[in-house]
Amino acid sequence: MQVDIERSGGFGGLTLHASVGEEQLTPGERAALERFLSQPPRPPSGPDRFVYRISLRGRQAIVQEDEIPPELRSLLERLDGAWDWPPPTHH
Amino acid sequence: MSPCFIVPPELLERILRLGQAADREAALATLSIDHSIRTNRIQNAFLAAIPRRRHHLVHGGRGRPHRTIFDAHHRTDVHATTVLRAEGQPPCSDEDANHAYDGLGDTYRFFWEALSRDSIDDAGLPLLGEVHFGRNYDNAFWDGERMMFGDGDGRLFKIGGFVRALDVIGHELCHGVTQSTLNLLYTGQPGALNESISDVFGSLVKQYRRGQTAADSDWLIGEDLLGPAVRGVALRSLRAPGTAFEGDLQPAHMRDYRVTSSDNGGVHLNSGIPNHAFYLAATALGGYAWEKAGRIWYHTLVVGAVPPDAHFHTFAQATLRTAGVLFGVASEEWRAVAEAWVRVGVLSAAQLG
Ligand SMILES: [Zn+2]
């Protein structure tokens, strides 16, 4: 299975996607992700911050940029440059 | 201050600034009653009532910004920063810091000269900017106290683009203005309204700096900001929402309002609707957009009695009330604003009576 991550918001409002194999998660990342998957989303942290939607096995978490813990930040940093853009065109 | 004016401006100021929503409504309604004395006297008294609070202690006085630009040293933790340039200092060796300093100055000057607003809080709040926030960070934002600038990753956004884009700086600083006035929520329709207000004033800051009329303006937000991976001319277009870049999904009409759970409910998408309403009003009125449409929007922020959870139509009605106070009900200005909201599907002609 894979973890699908969407980053939306920011000043630009560009919505980007990336995914990473579930097996590539470190135990710390896995535990942090599990916490977010089992809690309700928090309200927006402020204007033009990024918002992450993280989906795994049919469950999803909405995570505001400023509540990303260090364990998940390392995962997002691994995705730098791997964000899928431009989005797939739909004709 | 006109001695003929019937309501003492001091009282008006107190009501508009400190009164409960209902009292402010009443004050605005009172101003709207006597059409015969409207024109300049009312307009001037209304504007004179815009508060003149001041905190001279922290800066050189009204009409002057008090800027400090910090270096975030590519970190994102809270304020592990050093000062690169403080107010009045000559340019420093960091070009990004100098651009941020100039952009904050131009934004301050717009709000002061065009709208008589003394900084974000109209009380001379110091303007703090932080450059080199994070690594390859593709964003700029207002954190409630400071403006944070990423460097950009060179792929989606040009490196050094955010600090050089005056409309970005105007947009972010205006989030502070909105926070200290309407304090709109940042989700769904109030969030999109919050975004639109920042785009409107971000564009006006740029137009003012360039001395452009509504007809001359490109009405773009974030041109010269996109990196090679994004095909387009800008991030948003107030003239033609949805056309700024390949993949721009902004609507320009309520029938295309997008329901989504991304981006806090599509705040950067649905802002296209009120953005386009402002463009329509401003271009219908012609001249410098900050003199009429911009003033109507601005005074709606300051005294419009718009609640934090306002939807587009609540804000639209408030802009009409403001236009009525400033220029007269059924004036050319009032009609241009009404027509604009009808054309984007926020108000219906029937609602206007
Ligand atoms: Zn914004």
Short mmCIF file of C-alpha atoms and ligand atoms in Angstrom, two decimals:
data_model
loop_
_atom_site.label_atom_id
_atom_site.label_comp_id
_atom_site.label_asym_id
_atom_site.label_seq_id
_atom_site.Cartn_x
_atom_site.Cartn_y
_atom_site.Cartn_z
CA MET A 1 0.00 0.00 0.00
CA GLN A 2 1.06 3.55 -0.42
CA VAL A 3 0.65 6.75 1.50
CA ASP A 4 -0.88 9.50 -0.65
CA ILE A 5 -0.10 13.04 0.33
CA GLU A 6 -1.75 16.17 -1.00
CA ARG A 7 -0.41 19.62 -0.24
CA SER A 8 -2.85 22.46 -0.83
CA GLY A 9 -3.05 26.11 0.19
CA GLY A 10 -0.08 28.40 0.46
CA PHE A 11 -0.15 31.85 -1.11
CA GLY A 12 -0.22 30.23 -4.53
CA GLY A 13 -3.03 27.81 -3.74
CA LEU A 14 -1.38 25.17 -5.95
CA THR A 15 -2.51 21.65 -5.04
CA LEU A 16 0.28 19.10 -5.32
CA HIS A 17 0.36 15.34 -4.88
CA ALA A 18 2.98 12.81 -3.95
CA SER A 19 3.02 9.28 -2.68
CA VAL A 20 5.43 7.04 -0.85
CA GLY A 21 5.35 3.32 -0.20
CA GLU A 22 3.99 2.42 3.21
CA GLU A 23 7.02 0.21 3.79
CA GLN A 24 9.30 3.22 3.47
CA LEU A 25 7.90 4.87 6.59
CA THR A 26 10.11 4.84 9.65
CA PRO A 27 8.45 3.62 12.87
CA GLY A 28 8.40 7.24 14.13
CA GLU A 29 6.70 8.48 10.96
CA ARG A 30 4.24 5.61 11.11
CA ALA A 31 3.30 6.39 14.72
CA ALA A 32 2.90 10.12 14.04
CA LEU A 33 0.77 9.39 11.00
CA GLU A 34 -1.41 7.02 13.02
CA ARG A 35 -2.07 9.77 15.58
CA PHE A 36 -3.33 12.16 12.89
CA LEU A 37 -5.43 9.47 11.23
CA SER A 38 -7.34 8.94 14.45
CA GLN A 39 -8.02 12.53 15.44
CA PRO A 40 -10.35 15.20 14.02
CA PRO A 41 -8.76 17.96 11.91
CA ARG A 42 -7.80 21.21 13.60
CA PRO A 43 -8.96 24.59 12.31
CA PRO A 44 -6.66 26.44 9.87
CA SER A 45 -3.52 27.74 11.53
CA GLY A 46 -3.41 30.99 9.56
CA PRO A 47 -3.69 32.55 6.15
CA ASP A 48 -1.65 31.09 3.30
CA ARG A 49 -0.23 28.19 5.28
CA PHE A 50 -0.01 24.80 3.61
CA VAL A 51 -2.58 22.13 4.40
CA TYR A 52 -1.76 18.44 4.05
CA ARG A 53 -4.18 15.63 3.39
CA ILE A 54 -2.58 12.29 4.13
CA SER A 55 -4.41 9.16 3.01
CA LEU A 56 -3.60 5.55 3.88
CA ARG A 57 -5.73 2.45 3.39
CA GLY A 58 -8.98 4.38 3.03
CA ARG A 59 -8.38 6.61 6.04
CA GLN A 60 -7.29 10.22 5.80
CA ALA A 61 -6.02 13.03 7.98
CA ILE A 62 -6.10 16.78 7.33
CA VAL A 63 -3.03 18.30 8.91
CA GLN A 64 -2.24 22.01 9.13
CA GLU A 65 1.34 23.00 8.35
CA ASP A 66 2.15 24.28 11.83
CA GLU A 67 1.04 21.08 13.56
CA ILE A 68 3.39 18.84 11.58
CA PRO A 69 5.62 17.11 14.17
CA PRO A 70 9.33 16.56 13.48
CA GLU A 71 8.65 12.87 12.74
CA LEU A 72 6.42 13.78 9.79
CA ARG A 73 8.50 16.74 8.68
CA SER A 74 11.27 14.32 7.77
CA LEU A 75 8.82 12.47 5.53
CA LEU A 76 7.72 15.70 3.82
CA GLU A 77 11.34 16.73 3.33
CA ARG A 78 11.97 13.43 1.52
CA LEU A 79 9.16 14.43 -0.84
CA ASP A 80 10.79 17.75 -1.75
CA GLY A 81 11.09 17.82 -5.50
CA ALA A 82 8.85 14.73 -5.83
CA TRP A 83 5.61 16.66 -5.83
CA ASP A 84 3.61 15.90 -8.92
CA TRP A 85 3.21 19.06 -11.00
CA PRO A 86 1.63 19.96 -13.35
CA PRO A 87 -1.50 18.08 -12.36
CA PRO A 88 -2.72 15.43 -14.82
CA THR A 89 -4.69 17.12 -17.60
CA HIS A 90 -8.26 16.02 -17.98
CA HIS A 91 -9.59 16.19 -21.50
CA MET B 1 -14.31 69.31 9.80
CA SER B 2 -17.48 70.87 8.51
CA PRO B 3 -19.33 72.91 11.16
CA CYS B 4 -22.57 72.23 9.29
CA PHE B 5 -22.35 68.52 9.79
CA ILE B 6 -25.10 67.25 11.99
CA VAL B 7 -23.37 64.42 13.84
CA PRO B 8 -20.21 65.39 15.70
CA PRO B 9 -17.45 63.39 14.04
CA GLU B 10 -16.09 62.39 17.44
CA LEU B 11 -19.36 60.73 18.27
CA LEU B 12 -19.54 59.12 14.88
CA GLU B 13 -16.06 57.78 15.36
CA ARG B 14 -16.98 56.32 18.74
CA ILE B 15 -20.05 54.65 17.33
CA LEU B 16 -18.36 53.31 14.25
CA ARG B 17 -15.31 52.07 16.09
CA LEU B 18 -16.59 51.03 19.49
CA GLY B 19 -20.33 50.52 19.09
CA GLN B 20 -22.03 47.19 18.88
CA ALA B 21 -22.79 45.95 15.39
CA ALA B 22 -26.37 47.23 15.64
CA ASP B 23 -25.18 50.70 16.67
CA ARG B 24 -22.74 50.86 13.80
CA GLU B 25 -25.48 49.83 11.44
CA ALA B 26 -27.63 52.61 12.87
CA ALA B 27 -24.83 55.13 12.47
CA LEU B 28 -24.37 54.12 8.86
CA ALA B 29 -28.12 54.20 8.31
CA THR B 30 -28.31 57.68 9.85
CA LEU B 31 -25.69 58.83 7.44
CA SER B 32 -27.74 57.36 4.63
CA ILE B 33 -31.02 59.12 5.50
CA ASP B 34 -30.58 62.63 4.28
CA HIS B 35 -29.65 62.38 0.65
CA SER B 36 -29.81 66.14 0.22
CA ILE B 37 -26.73 66.83 2.31
CA ARG B 38 -24.85 63.74 1.27
CA THR B 39 -22.21 64.65 -1.25
CA ASN B 40 -18.94 66.03 -0.05
CA ARG B 41 -19.81 67.06 3.45
CA ILE B 42 -20.98 63.62 4.46
CA GLN B 43 -18.17 61.99 2.67
CA ASN B 44 -15.58 64.15 4.35
CA ALA B 45 -17.11 63.81 7.78
CA PHE B 46 -17.31 60.07 7.33
CA LEU B 47 -13.68 59.93 6.35
CA ALA B 48 -12.71 62.28 9.15
CA ALA B 49 -14.34 59.84 11.52
CA ILE B 50 -11.95 57.11 10.51
CA PRO B 51 -9.94 56.90 13.66
CA ARG B 52 -6.69 58.67 14.23
CA ARG B 53 -5.34 56.45 16.93
CA ARG B 54 -1.61 56.67 17.21
CA HIS B 55 1.27 55.12 18.97
CA HIS B 56 3.99 57.64 18.36
CA LEU B 57 6.26 56.04 20.90
CA VAL B 58 7.45 53.25 18.68
CA HIS B 59 8.11 55.09 15.45
CA GLY B 60 8.74 58.43 13.89
CA GLY B 61 5.09 59.37 13.66
CA ARG B 62 2.09 58.79 11.48
CA GLY B 63 2.85 58.43 7.83
CA ARG B 64 6.12 56.60 8.36
CA PRO B 65 6.66 52.86 8.44
CA HIS B 66 8.72 51.16 11.10
CA ARG B 67 10.28 48.18 9.37
CA THR B 68 12.61 45.44 10.50
CA ILE B 69 13.78 42.65 8.23
CA PHE B 70 15.08 39.48 9.85
CA ASP B 71 17.07 36.54 8.51
CA ALA B 72 15.41 33.19 9.32
CA HIS B 73 18.63 31.40 8.34
CA HIS B 74 16.57 28.79 6.44
CA ARG B 75 14.98 27.58 9.62
CA THR B 76 11.29 27.31 10.37
CA ASP B 77 11.40 27.24 14.15
CA VAL B 78 10.17 30.28 15.94
CA HIS B 79 12.26 33.35 15.42
CA ALA B 80 15.81 32.03 15.68
CA THR B 81 16.58 35.13 13.70
CA THR B 82 19.00 37.99 13.28
CA VAL B 83 18.29 41.51 12.03
CA LEU B 84 19.36 42.23 8.47
CA ARG B 85 18.00 45.74 8.12
CA ALA B 86 16.11 48.07 10.44
CA GLU B 87 14.14 51.20 9.62
CA GLY B 88 16.24 54.01 8.23
CA GLN B 89 19.33 51.90 7.66
CA PRO B 90 20.94 51.92 4.23
CA PRO B 91 20.59 48.85 2.02
CA CYS B 92 22.32 45.77 3.38
CA SER B 93 24.28 43.12 1.51
CA ASP B 94 21.26 40.79 1.33
CA GLU B 95 19.28 41.78 -1.75
CA ASP B 96 16.23 39.78 -0.66
CA ALA B 97 16.10 41.73 2.58
CA ASN B 98 16.28 45.01 0.64
CA HIS B 99 13.41 43.96 -1.60
CA ALA B 100 11.29 42.96 1.38
CA TYR B 101 12.12 46.27 3.06
CA ASP B 102 11.11 48.24 -0.02
CA GLY B 103 7.95 46.18 -0.56
CA LEU B 104 6.81 46.73 3.00
CA GLY B 105 7.51 50.44 2.54
CA ASP B 106 5.48 50.62 -0.67
CA THR B 107 2.63 48.75 0.98
CA TYR B 108 2.71 51.05 4.01
CA ARG B 109 2.76 54.08 1.72
CA PHE B 110 -0.30 52.85 -0.21
CA PHE B 111 -2.39 52.32 2.91
CA TRP B 112 -1.29 55.65 4.34
CA GLU B 113 -1.51 57.88 1.27
CA ALA B 114 -4.50 56.33 -0.45
CA LEU B 115 -6.56 55.26 2.57
CA SER B 116 -5.12 57.21 5.55
CA ARG B 117 -4.45 53.94 7.35
CA ASP B 118 -1.40 53.96 9.60
CA SER B 119 -0.04 50.43 9.16
CA ILE B 120 -1.79 47.12 9.77
CA ASP B 121 -3.65 48.20 12.92
CA ASP B 122 -4.03 51.88 11.97
CA ALA B 123 -1.91 52.62 15.00
CA GLY B 124 1.56 52.43 13.51
CA LEU B 125 2.21 48.74 14.12
CA PRO B 126 5.85 47.97 13.28
CA LEU B 127 6.21 45.90 10.10
CA LEU B 128 8.32 42.81 10.60
CA GLY B 129 9.51 40.63 7.75
CA GLU B 130 11.53 37.44 7.80
CA VAL B 131 13.43 36.34 4.69
CA HIS B 132 15.03 32.96 3.94
CA PHE B 133 12.31 31.12 5.82
CA GLY B 134 12.82 27.37 5.47
CA ARG B 135 14.67 25.56 2.70
CA ASN B 136 13.44 25.82 -0.90
CA TYR B 137 10.27 27.04 0.76
CA ASP B 138 7.60 27.77 -1.86
CA ASN B 139 5.51 30.23 0.06
CA ALA B 140 5.07 33.55 1.81
CA PHE B 141 2.61 34.05 4.64
CA TRP B 142 1.51 36.32 7.47
CA ASP B 143 1.93 34.51 10.79
CA GLY B 144 -0.16 36.98 12.79
CA GLU B 145 2.89 39.05 13.69
CA ARG B 146 5.43 38.82 10.90
CA MET B 147 5.57 38.36 7.17
CA MET B 148 7.50 35.22 6.31
CA PHE B 149 9.18 34.82 2.94
CA GLY B 150 10.45 31.56 1.54
CA ASP B 151 13.20 31.61 -1.08
CA GLY B 152 11.21 29.53 -3.59
CA ASP B 153 12.45 26.22 -4.98
CA GLY B 154 13.32 27.44 -8.49
CA ARG B 155 10.89 24.93 -9.97
CA LEU B 156 7.34 25.96 -9.05
CA PHE B 157 8.38 29.42 -7.89
CA LYS B 158 11.36 31.51 -8.90
CA ILE B 159 14.16 31.78 -6.40
CA GLY B 160 13.86 35.12 -4.64
CA GLY B 161 10.47 35.71 -6.28
CA PHE B 162 8.32 36.23 -3.21
CA VAL B 163 10.29 39.16 -1.80
CA ARG B 164 10.34 40.84 -5.21
CA ALA B 165 6.58 40.58 -5.82
CA LEU B 166 4.93 43.70 -4.45
CA ASP B 167 1.44 42.21 -4.80
CA VAL B 168 2.53 39.26 -2.65
CA ILE B 169 3.74 41.63 0.05
CA GLY B 170 0.57 43.74 -0.22
CA HIS B 171 -1.52 40.56 -0.07
CA GLU B 172 0.22 39.27 3.05
CA LEU B 173 0.19 42.57 4.87
CA CYS B 174 -3.52 42.91 4.07
CA HIS B 175 -4.13 39.63 5.90
CA GLY B 176 -2.98 41.59 8.93
CA VAL B 177 -5.40 44.40 8.11
CA THR B 178 -8.26 41.92 7.76
CA GLN B 179 -7.25 40.25 10.99
CA SER B 180 -7.42 43.58 12.82
CA THR B 181 -10.74 44.60 11.25
CA LEU B 182 -13.26 41.96 10.14
CA ASN B 183 -11.22 39.05 11.51
CA LEU B 184 -12.76 36.75 8.91
CA LEU B 185 -12.54 33.01 9.40
CA TYR B 186 -10.12 31.25 7.08
CA THR B 187 -12.35 28.52 5.75
CA GLY B 188 -15.09 28.22 3.16
CA GLN B 189 -16.77 31.42 1.99
CA PRO B 190 -15.46 33.74 4.72
CA GLY B 191 -12.02 32.29 3.99
CA ALA B 192 -12.36 32.96 0.28
CA LEU B 193 -13.50 36.47 1.12
CA ASN B 194 -10.44 36.87 3.34
CA GLU B 195 -8.27 35.73 0.41
CA SER B 196 -10.05 38.02 -2.03
CA ILE B 197 -9.58 41.08 0.17
CA SER B 198 -5.86 40.36 0.22
CA ASP B 199 -5.75 39.93 -3.56
CA VAL B 200 -7.72 43.14 -4.10
CA PHE B 201 -5.44 45.25 -1.93
CA GLY B 202 -2.33 43.41 -3.12
CA SER B 203 -3.28 44.43 -6.64
CA LEU B 204 -4.07 47.99 -5.53
CA VAL B 205 -0.68 48.35 -3.83
CA LYS B 206 0.93 47.41 -7.13
CA GLN B 207 -1.31 49.70 -9.17
CA TYR B 208 -0.62 52.59 -6.81
CA ARG B 209 3.14 52.02 -7.00
CA ARG B 210 2.96 51.96 -10.80
CA GLY B 211 0.51 54.86 -11.05
CA GLN B 212 -1.86 52.72 -13.09
CA THR B 213 -5.55 53.29 -13.68
CA ALA B 214 -8.04 50.43 -13.57
CA ALA B 215 -7.88 50.28 -17.35
CA ASP B 216 -4.06 50.11 -17.38
CA SER B 217 -3.68 47.42 -14.72
CA ASP B 218 -3.00 43.80 -15.61
CA TRP B 219 -5.10 42.74 -12.59
CA LEU B 220 -2.71 39.83 -12.07
CA ILE B 221 -1.47 38.47 -8.76
CA GLY B 222 2.00 36.97 -8.69
CA GLU B 223 3.27 37.57 -12.20
CA ASP B 224 7.03 37.10 -12.55
CA LEU B 225 6.76 34.63 -9.69
CA LEU B 226 6.15 31.33 -11.45
CA GLY B 227 9.04 28.95 -12.01
CA PRO B 228 9.61 26.85 -15.13
CA ALA B 229 7.33 23.99 -14.02
CA VAL B 230 4.22 26.17 -14.00
CA ARG B 231 2.99 27.31 -17.38
CA GLY B 232 1.21 30.62 -17.17
CA VAL B 233 1.51 34.34 -16.60
CA ALA B 234 0.60 34.60 -12.92
CA LEU B 235 -1.12 32.85 -10.02
CA ARG B 236 -4.44 34.63 -10.23
CA SER B 237 -6.25 37.03 -12.51
CA LEU B 238 -8.95 39.33 -11.15
CA ARG B 239 -9.95 40.22 -14.70
CA ALA B 240 -10.36 36.61 -15.86
CA PRO B 241 -10.26 34.18 -12.94
CA GLY B 242 -9.26 30.69 -14.03
CA THR B 243 -6.88 31.83 -16.78
CA ALA B 244 -3.70 32.78 -14.95
CA PHE B 245 -1.87 29.47 -15.43
CA GLU B 246 -2.44 25.97 -16.77
CA GLY B 247 -4.45 24.29 -14.05
CA ASP B 248 -5.95 27.52 -12.66
CA LEU B 249 -9.44 26.46 -11.51
CA GLN B 250 -10.70 29.73 -10.08
CA PRO B 251 -14.38 30.42 -10.74
CA ALA B 252 -15.63 33.89 -11.69
CA HIS B 253 -19.31 33.24 -10.93
CA MET B 254 -21.31 31.67 -8.11
CA ARG B 255 -22.68 28.97 -10.39
CA ASP B 256 -19.11 27.61 -10.59
CA TYR B 257 -18.40 27.85 -6.85
CA ARG B 258 -16.19 24.89 -6.00
CA VAL B 259 -16.93 22.70 -3.00
CA THR B 260 -13.72 21.04 -1.86
CA SER B 261 -12.07 19.98 1.36
CA SER B 262 -8.60 20.97 0.10
CA ASP B 263 -7.11 24.40 0.80
CA ASN B 264 -9.40 24.97 3.82
CA GLY B 265 -12.42 24.70 1.58
CA GLY B 266 -10.94 26.21 -1.57
CA VAL B 267 -10.16 29.64 -0.15
CA HIS B 268 -7.68 30.36 -2.97
CA LEU B 269 -10.15 29.10 -5.58
CA ASN B 270 -13.46 30.69 -4.71
CA SER B 271 -11.78 34.02 -4.02
CA GLY B 272 -12.04 34.37 -7.80
CA ILE B 273 -15.71 35.33 -7.43
CA PRO B 274 -15.34 38.38 -5.14
CA ASN B 275 -12.06 39.20 -6.92
CA HIS B 276 -13.91 39.48 -10.21
CA ALA B 277 -16.68 41.55 -8.60
CA PHE B 278 -14.06 44.07 -7.49
CA TYR B 279 -12.50 44.13 -10.95
CA LEU B 280 -15.91 44.74 -12.55
CA ALA B 281 -16.76 47.57 -10.17
CA ALA B 282 -13.33 49.18 -10.48
CA THR B 283 -13.18 49.06 -14.26
CA ALA B 284 -16.78 50.25 -14.61
CA LEU B 285 -15.89 53.30 -12.52
CA GLY B 286 -12.58 53.90 -14.27
CA GLY B 287 -9.74 56.07 -13.02
CA TYR B 288 -7.53 54.92 -10.16
CA ALA B 289 -9.16 51.85 -8.63
CA TRP B 290 -8.20 52.84 -5.08
CA GLU B 291 -10.13 56.11 -5.27
CA LYS B 292 -13.62 54.66 -5.57
CA ALA B 293 -13.94 50.87 -5.57
CA GLY B 294 -10.90 50.51 -3.31
CA ARG B 295 -12.26 53.07 -0.88
CA ILE B 296 -15.64 51.32 -0.77
CA TRP B 297 -13.98 47.97 -0.06
CA TYR B 298 -11.64 49.49 2.49
CA HIS B 299 -14.32 51.30 4.48
CA THR B 300 -16.37 48.12 4.41
CA LEU B 301 -13.47 46.47 6.22
CA VAL B 302 -13.24 49.26 8.76
CA VAL B 303 -16.88 50.04 9.52
CA GLY B 304 -18.87 47.56 7.49
CA ALA B 305 -20.17 45.53 10.44
CA VAL B 306 -19.39 42.29 8.61
CA PRO B 307 -19.25 39.25 10.94
CA PRO B 308 -16.26 36.87 10.94
CA ASP B 309 -18.33 34.09 9.38
CA ALA B 310 -19.71 36.29 6.59
CA HIS B 311 -20.54 34.75 3.26
CA PHE B 312 -20.09 36.61 -0.02
CA HIS B 313 -23.61 38.05 -0.05
CA THR B 314 -23.22 39.54 3.44
CA PHE B 315 -20.02 41.27 2.37
CA ALA B 316 -21.62 42.36 -0.91
CA GLN B 317 -24.53 43.97 0.93
CA ALA B 318 -22.05 45.70 3.23
CA THR B 319 -20.12 47.14 0.26
CA LEU B 320 -23.41 48.53 -1.03
CA ARG B 321 -24.17 50.19 2.31
CA THR B 322 -20.67 51.67 2.31
CA ALA B 323 -21.04 52.85 -1.28
CA GLY B 324 -24.34 54.45 -0.26
CA VAL B 325 -22.70 56.29 2.63
CA LEU B 326 -19.65 57.40 0.67
CA PHE B 327 -21.25 58.26 -2.64
CA GLY B 328 -25.03 58.07 -2.24
CA VAL B 329 -27.56 55.31 -2.74
CA ALA B 330 -28.18 54.81 -6.45
CA SER B 331 -25.10 56.92 -7.24
CA GLU B 332 -22.92 55.83 -10.14
CA GLU B 333 -20.55 54.22 -7.63
CA TRP B 334 -23.35 52.39 -5.80
CA ARG B 335 -24.74 51.12 -9.09
CA ALA B 336 -21.34 49.92 -10.31
CA VAL B 337 -20.86 47.90 -7.13
CA ALA B 338 -24.40 46.49 -7.28
CA GLU B 339 -23.99 45.55 -10.93
CA ALA B 340 -20.65 43.86 -10.21
CA TRP B 341 -22.12 41.60 -7.49
CA VAL B 342 -25.07 40.75 -9.73
CA ARG B 343 -22.77 39.85 -12.61
CA VAL B 344 -20.83 37.34 -10.49
CA GLY B 345 -24.08 35.85 -9.19
CA VAL B 346 -23.65 36.89 -5.54
CA LEU B 347 -26.61 39.28 -5.49
CA SER B 348 -29.68 39.13 -7.67
CA ALA B 349 -31.21 42.13 -9.37
CA ALA B 350 -34.42 41.39 -7.45
CA GLN B 351 -32.59 41.70 -4.10
CA LEU B 352 -31.51 45.22 -4.97
CA GLY B 353 -35.10 46.38 -5.29
ZN ZN C 1 -3.65 34.91 1.37
#
